[in-house]
Short mmCIF file of C-alpha atoms in Angstrom, two decimals:
data_model
loop_
_atom_site.label_atom_id
_atom_site.label_comp_id
_atom_site.label_asym_id
_atom_site.label_seq_id
_atom_site.Cartn_x
_atom_site.Cartn_y
_atom_site.Cartn_z
CA MET A 1 -78.70 14.29 132.50
CA THR A 2 -76.11 12.46 134.32
CA GLU A 3 -74.63 9.60 131.98
CA THR A 4 -71.77 7.37 132.47
CA SER A 5 -70.18 6.38 129.39
CA TYR A 6 -67.10 4.30 130.03
CA HIS A 7 -65.29 2.96 133.33
CA ILE A 8 -61.38 3.01 133.71
CA LEU A 9 -59.65 0.11 136.20
CA GLY A 10 -56.08 0.30 137.38
CA GLU A 11 -55.88 4.55 136.82
CA THR A 12 -52.87 4.54 139.05
CA ARG A 13 -50.67 1.29 137.65
CA PRO A 14 -47.50 2.87 136.23
CA GLY A 15 -47.21 0.38 133.00
CA ARG A 16 -46.51 2.03 129.92
CA TRP A 17 -49.57 0.51 128.62
CA LEU A 18 -53.45 1.37 127.63
CA VAL A 19 -55.61 -1.07 126.97
CA THR A 20 -59.17 -0.01 125.24
CA CYS A 21 -62.23 -1.27 124.87
CA ASP A 22 -64.47 0.13 122.64
CA HIS A 23 -66.83 -2.19 122.51
CA ALA A 24 -67.24 -3.36 125.85
CA THR A 25 -70.95 -3.97 126.90
CA ASN A 26 -74.20 -3.72 125.05
CA ARG A 27 -75.60 -1.64 127.94
CA VAL A 28 -78.56 1.20 126.39
CA PRO A 29 -79.01 4.20 128.36
CA PRO A 30 -82.52 4.68 129.50
CA TRP A 31 -82.90 8.40 127.92
CA VAL A 32 -82.26 6.60 124.53
CA ASN A 33 -86.01 4.58 122.82
CA GLY A 34 -86.23 4.05 126.91
CA GLY A 35 -83.16 1.60 127.40
CA ASP A 36 -84.58 -0.81 124.14
CA LEU A 37 -83.44 -0.87 120.97
CA GLY A 38 -86.36 -2.25 119.65
CA ILE A 39 -84.09 -5.53 118.74
CA ALA A 40 -84.49 -9.02 120.37
CA PRO A 41 -83.00 -10.09 123.36
CA ALA A 42 -80.92 -13.07 121.43
CA ASP A 43 -79.97 -10.09 118.97
CA MET A 44 -78.22 -7.38 121.75
CA ALA A 45 -75.93 -10.14 123.08
CA ARG A 46 -74.61 -10.80 120.11
CA HIS A 47 -71.88 -9.16 118.35
CA ILE A 48 -73.60 -6.56 116.96
CA ALA A 49 -74.29 -4.67 119.78
CA LEU A 50 -70.99 -5.69 122.00
CA ASP A 51 -67.70 -7.49 121.18
CA VAL A 52 -68.38 -10.41 123.22
CA GLY A 53 -65.75 -11.69 126.08
CA ALA A 54 -63.34 -8.01 124.85
CA ALA A 55 -63.95 -6.32 128.31
CA GLY A 56 -63.21 -9.69 130.21
CA LEU A 57 -59.91 -10.12 128.12
CA ALA A 58 -59.10 -6.32 128.47
CA ALA A 59 -59.56 -6.24 131.69
CA GLU A 60 -57.27 -9.36 132.81
CA LEU A 61 -54.95 -8.32 129.83
CA ALA A 62 -54.15 -4.19 131.46
CA ARG A 63 -53.49 -6.44 135.06
CA HIS A 64 -51.06 -8.44 133.24
CA LEU A 65 -49.51 -5.36 132.01
CA ASP A 66 -50.11 -3.81 134.89
CA SER A 67 -51.40 -0.77 132.91
CA PRO A 68 -54.52 1.40 133.05
CA CYS A 69 -58.13 -0.17 130.95
CA ILE A 70 -60.55 1.66 129.25
CA LEU A 71 -64.13 0.18 128.51
CA SER A 72 -67.00 2.05 126.89
CA ASP A 73 -70.17 1.73 128.76
CA PHE A 74 -72.89 1.77 126.31
CA SER A 75 -73.42 0.10 123.06
CA ARG A 76 -72.07 -0.20 119.82
CA LEU A 77 -75.56 -0.02 118.15
CA VAL A 78 -76.70 3.10 120.68
CA ILE A 79 -72.84 5.14 119.20
CA ASP A 80 -70.19 3.66 117.95
CA PRO A 81 -66.75 5.45 119.64
CA ASN A 82 -64.34 3.39 117.19
CA ARG A 83 -65.84 5.92 114.48
CA GLY A 84 -65.48 9.10 113.22
CA GLU A 85 -68.13 11.61 114.23
CA ASP A 86 -68.57 12.05 110.46
CA ASP A 87 -68.82 8.45 109.27
CA PRO A 88 -71.78 7.03 107.89
CA THR A 89 -71.51 3.98 110.31
CA LEU A 90 -71.46 6.14 113.15
CA LEU A 91 -75.13 5.17 114.29
CA MET A 92 -76.06 1.89 112.40
CA LYS A 93 -79.34 1.55 111.28
CA LEU A 94 -78.89 -2.39 110.12
CA TYR A 95 -76.37 -4.27 110.51
CA ASP A 96 -75.45 -8.23 109.68
CA GLY A 97 -79.10 -8.66 108.85
CA THR A 98 -80.79 -6.66 112.00
CA ILE A 99 -82.74 -3.18 111.54
CA ILE A 100 -82.72 -1.16 114.61
CA PRO A 101 -85.92 0.23 114.84
CA ALA A 102 -84.64 2.49 117.72
CA ASN A 103 -82.10 4.35 114.91
CA ARG A 104 -83.92 3.74 111.72
CA HIS A 105 -85.52 7.68 112.09
CA ALA A 106 -82.48 9.24 114.10
CA ASP A 107 -82.42 12.46 113.19
CA ALA A 108 -78.90 14.93 113.28
CA ALA A 109 -79.93 16.07 116.41
CA GLU A 110 -80.19 12.59 118.42
CA THR A 111 -76.78 11.69 116.94
CA GLU A 112 -75.97 15.02 118.28
CA ARG A 113 -77.56 14.02 121.84
CA ARG A 114 -75.65 10.79 121.86
CA LEU A 115 -72.00 12.06 120.30
CA ALA A 116 -72.59 14.71 123.14
CA ALA A 117 -73.48 12.33 126.21
CA LEU A 118 -71.48 9.43 125.21
CA HIS A 119 -68.92 9.42 122.47
CA ARG A 120 -66.84 12.41 123.35
CA PRO A 121 -66.81 11.62 127.05
CA TYR A 122 -65.38 8.58 126.39
CA HIS A 123 -62.34 9.56 124.21
CA ASP A 124 -61.86 12.34 126.19
CA ALA A 125 -61.11 9.45 128.77
CA LEU A 126 -59.27 7.76 126.77
CA GLU A 127 -56.82 10.74 125.79
CA ARG A 128 -56.47 11.68 129.49
CA LEU A 129 -55.25 8.28 130.24
CA ALA A 130 -53.09 8.40 126.52
CA ALA A 131 -51.31 12.02 127.77
CA ARG A 132 -50.18 10.45 131.57
CA ARG A 133 -46.85 9.00 129.81
CA PRO A 134 -44.74 10.40 126.80
CA ASP A 135 -44.27 6.97 126.05
CA THR A 136 -47.76 5.28 126.04
CA VAL A 137 -48.49 2.67 123.74
CA ILE A 138 -52.26 1.80 123.14
CA CYS A 139 -53.51 -2.14 122.76
CA ALA A 140 -57.02 -1.87 121.32
CA ILE A 141 -59.14 -5.01 122.13
CA HIS A 142 -62.17 -6.54 120.31
CA SER A 143 -63.37 -9.56 119.59
CA PHE A 144 -64.74 -10.96 115.97
CA THR A 145 -67.95 -13.61 115.52
CA PRO A 146 -67.27 -17.11 113.60
CA ALA A 147 -68.76 -16.05 110.49
CA LEU A 148 -71.04 -13.15 109.29
CA ARG A 149 -74.88 -14.21 108.28
CA GLY A 150 -74.50 -15.79 105.40
CA ARG A 151 -70.78 -15.69 104.79
CA PRO A 152 -68.15 -18.77 105.03
CA PRO A 153 -66.42 -19.15 108.23
CA ARG A 154 -63.41 -17.71 109.25
CA PRO A 155 -60.41 -19.51 110.17
CA TRP A 156 -58.54 -17.44 112.53
CA GLN A 157 -58.23 -17.62 116.50
CA VAL A 158 -56.30 -14.10 116.55
CA GLY A 159 -56.32 -11.37 114.40
CA ILE A 160 -53.69 -8.66 114.33
CA LEU A 161 -55.01 -5.27 112.91
CA TYR A 162 -52.96 -2.13 112.40
CA SER A 163 -52.57 0.55 109.36
CA HIS A 164 -50.06 1.21 106.73
CA ARG A 165 -49.44 4.39 108.43
CA ASP A 166 -48.05 2.40 111.48
CA ASP A 167 -47.48 -1.30 111.72
CA ARG A 168 -44.60 -1.90 113.08
CA LEU A 169 -45.85 -3.51 116.63
CA SER A 170 -48.07 -5.39 114.93
CA ARG A 171 -45.74 -7.43 112.32
CA ARG A 172 -43.31 -8.33 115.66
CA LEU A 173 -46.48 -9.65 117.15
CA ILE A 174 -47.92 -11.04 114.33
CA ASP A 175 -44.28 -12.89 114.07
CA LEU A 176 -44.54 -13.74 117.60
CA LEU A 177 -48.00 -15.04 117.03
CA ARG A 178 -47.16 -17.41 114.16
CA ALA A 179 -44.57 -18.94 115.65
CA GLU A 180 -46.96 -20.32 118.42
CA PRO A 181 -47.69 -24.24 116.60
CA ASP A 182 -51.67 -23.76 117.70
CA LEU A 183 -52.48 -20.48 116.04
CA CYS A 184 -53.98 -19.50 112.79
CA VAL A 185 -53.06 -15.66 112.53
CA GLY A 186 -54.74 -13.07 110.85
CA ASP A 187 -52.94 -10.53 109.04
CA ASN A 188 -55.17 -7.44 108.66
CA GLU A 189 -57.89 -9.87 109.06
CA PRO A 190 -60.77 -10.27 109.70
CA TYR A 191 -60.83 -7.01 108.05
CA SER A 192 -58.79 -3.93 107.77
CA GLY A 193 -57.59 -2.01 110.55
CA HIS A 194 -57.01 1.01 108.72
CA LEU A 195 -59.95 3.13 109.42
CA PRO A 196 -60.01 6.69 109.54
CA GLY A 197 -61.28 8.68 112.51
CA ASP A 198 -61.55 5.33 114.84
CA SER A 199 -60.03 5.24 118.07
CA ILE A 200 -56.17 4.04 117.09
CA ASP A 201 -56.46 6.53 114.09
CA ARG A 202 -57.01 9.74 117.04
CA HIS A 203 -55.26 8.25 119.62
CA ALA A 204 -52.40 6.56 118.63
CA LEU A 205 -51.64 7.46 114.86
CA ALA A 206 -52.38 11.12 115.40
CA PRO A 207 -49.86 11.76 118.14
CA GLY A 208 -47.79 8.77 116.99
CA ARG A 209 -47.86 6.48 119.80
CA HIS A 210 -47.24 3.25 119.30
CA ASN A 211 -50.09 0.98 118.73
CA THR A 212 -51.66 -2.58 118.00
CA LEU A 213 -55.07 -3.49 117.74
CA VAL A 214 -56.32 -7.24 119.19
CA GLU A 215 -58.95 -9.45 117.47
CA LEU A 216 -59.99 -12.55 119.19
CA ARG A 217 -62.75 -14.68 117.64
CA ASN A 218 -65.45 -14.28 120.44
CA ASP A 219 -66.82 -18.32 120.75
CA LEU A 220 -62.40 -18.34 122.42
CA ILE A 221 -63.27 -15.62 125.10
CA ALA A 222 -66.88 -16.44 125.89
CA ALA A 223 -66.51 -17.81 129.05
CA PRO A 224 -63.88 -15.82 131.67
CA ALA A 225 -61.74 -18.55 132.35
CA ASP A 226 -60.81 -18.27 128.40
CA GLN A 227 -60.41 -14.32 128.68
CA ALA A 228 -58.25 -15.04 131.77
CA ALA A 229 -56.37 -17.61 129.74
CA TRP A 230 -55.73 -15.73 126.49
CA ALA A 231 -54.74 -12.74 128.48
CA ALA A 232 -51.96 -14.51 130.22
CA ARG A 233 -50.65 -15.77 126.99
CA LEU A 234 -51.25 -12.76 125.27
CA ALA A 235 -49.48 -10.56 128.20
CA PRO A 236 -45.55 -11.66 128.14
CA LEU A 237 -45.78 -11.50 123.43
CA LEU A 238 -46.97 -8.02 123.89
CA GLN A 239 -44.04 -7.22 125.98
CA ARG A 240 -41.14 -9.03 123.56
CA ALA A 241 -42.90 -7.02 120.42
CA LEU A 242 -42.37 -4.23 122.49
CA VAL A 243 -38.96 -4.97 123.57
CA ALA A 244 -38.20 -5.59 119.81
CA LEU A 245 -39.24 -2.19 118.26
CA THR A 246 -36.29 -0.74 121.13
#
């Protein structure tokens, strides 16, 4: 079985950053239930299947930072690359009110098949990129929905997530963003950035690389023009936050 689990943009760019997008697409490989998870197209287009707008933002941001970018090439509903292999939410059967029929009866063998074809190759490629220079800084790009079903609206336009194990870059970035007069900035919102076994834990915290995770509210980056505008706004702030560490 030949499978593509990631795309790399600008692999030879010299910049210190590595921009990652774990939830870049809603693609379902054809060997997973015939390429259909059994949920409605409208559900496949929303945040349960991908981080809406994140791929375009990540690509533009990496271009501004003159650094490489890695994008996943499979839906988080197939198997979630931002989870450790032993995480109970690695292969979701119910997400934000939607049952995932193709996952309901997925057993350990099916999980292993998806890990081997998708999850592990993505992380192998991510680690190879991160190791290309000793001072790599990882910036993970995600997006969040304005509100989960039945929950109150989320007020933040942007959230900066981090682990208590290393909040240095993130705290400086939060300060810079909060100096912007038009932004409501989440400090480890809309959820905590500490998740054992996730991509930041594995590729930044464990080896000691500087890191931050940027969450944009997805209604603000649905269009390519908005993705480009946010990338142009974030890139100099990220650079300033990094300089403040040295």
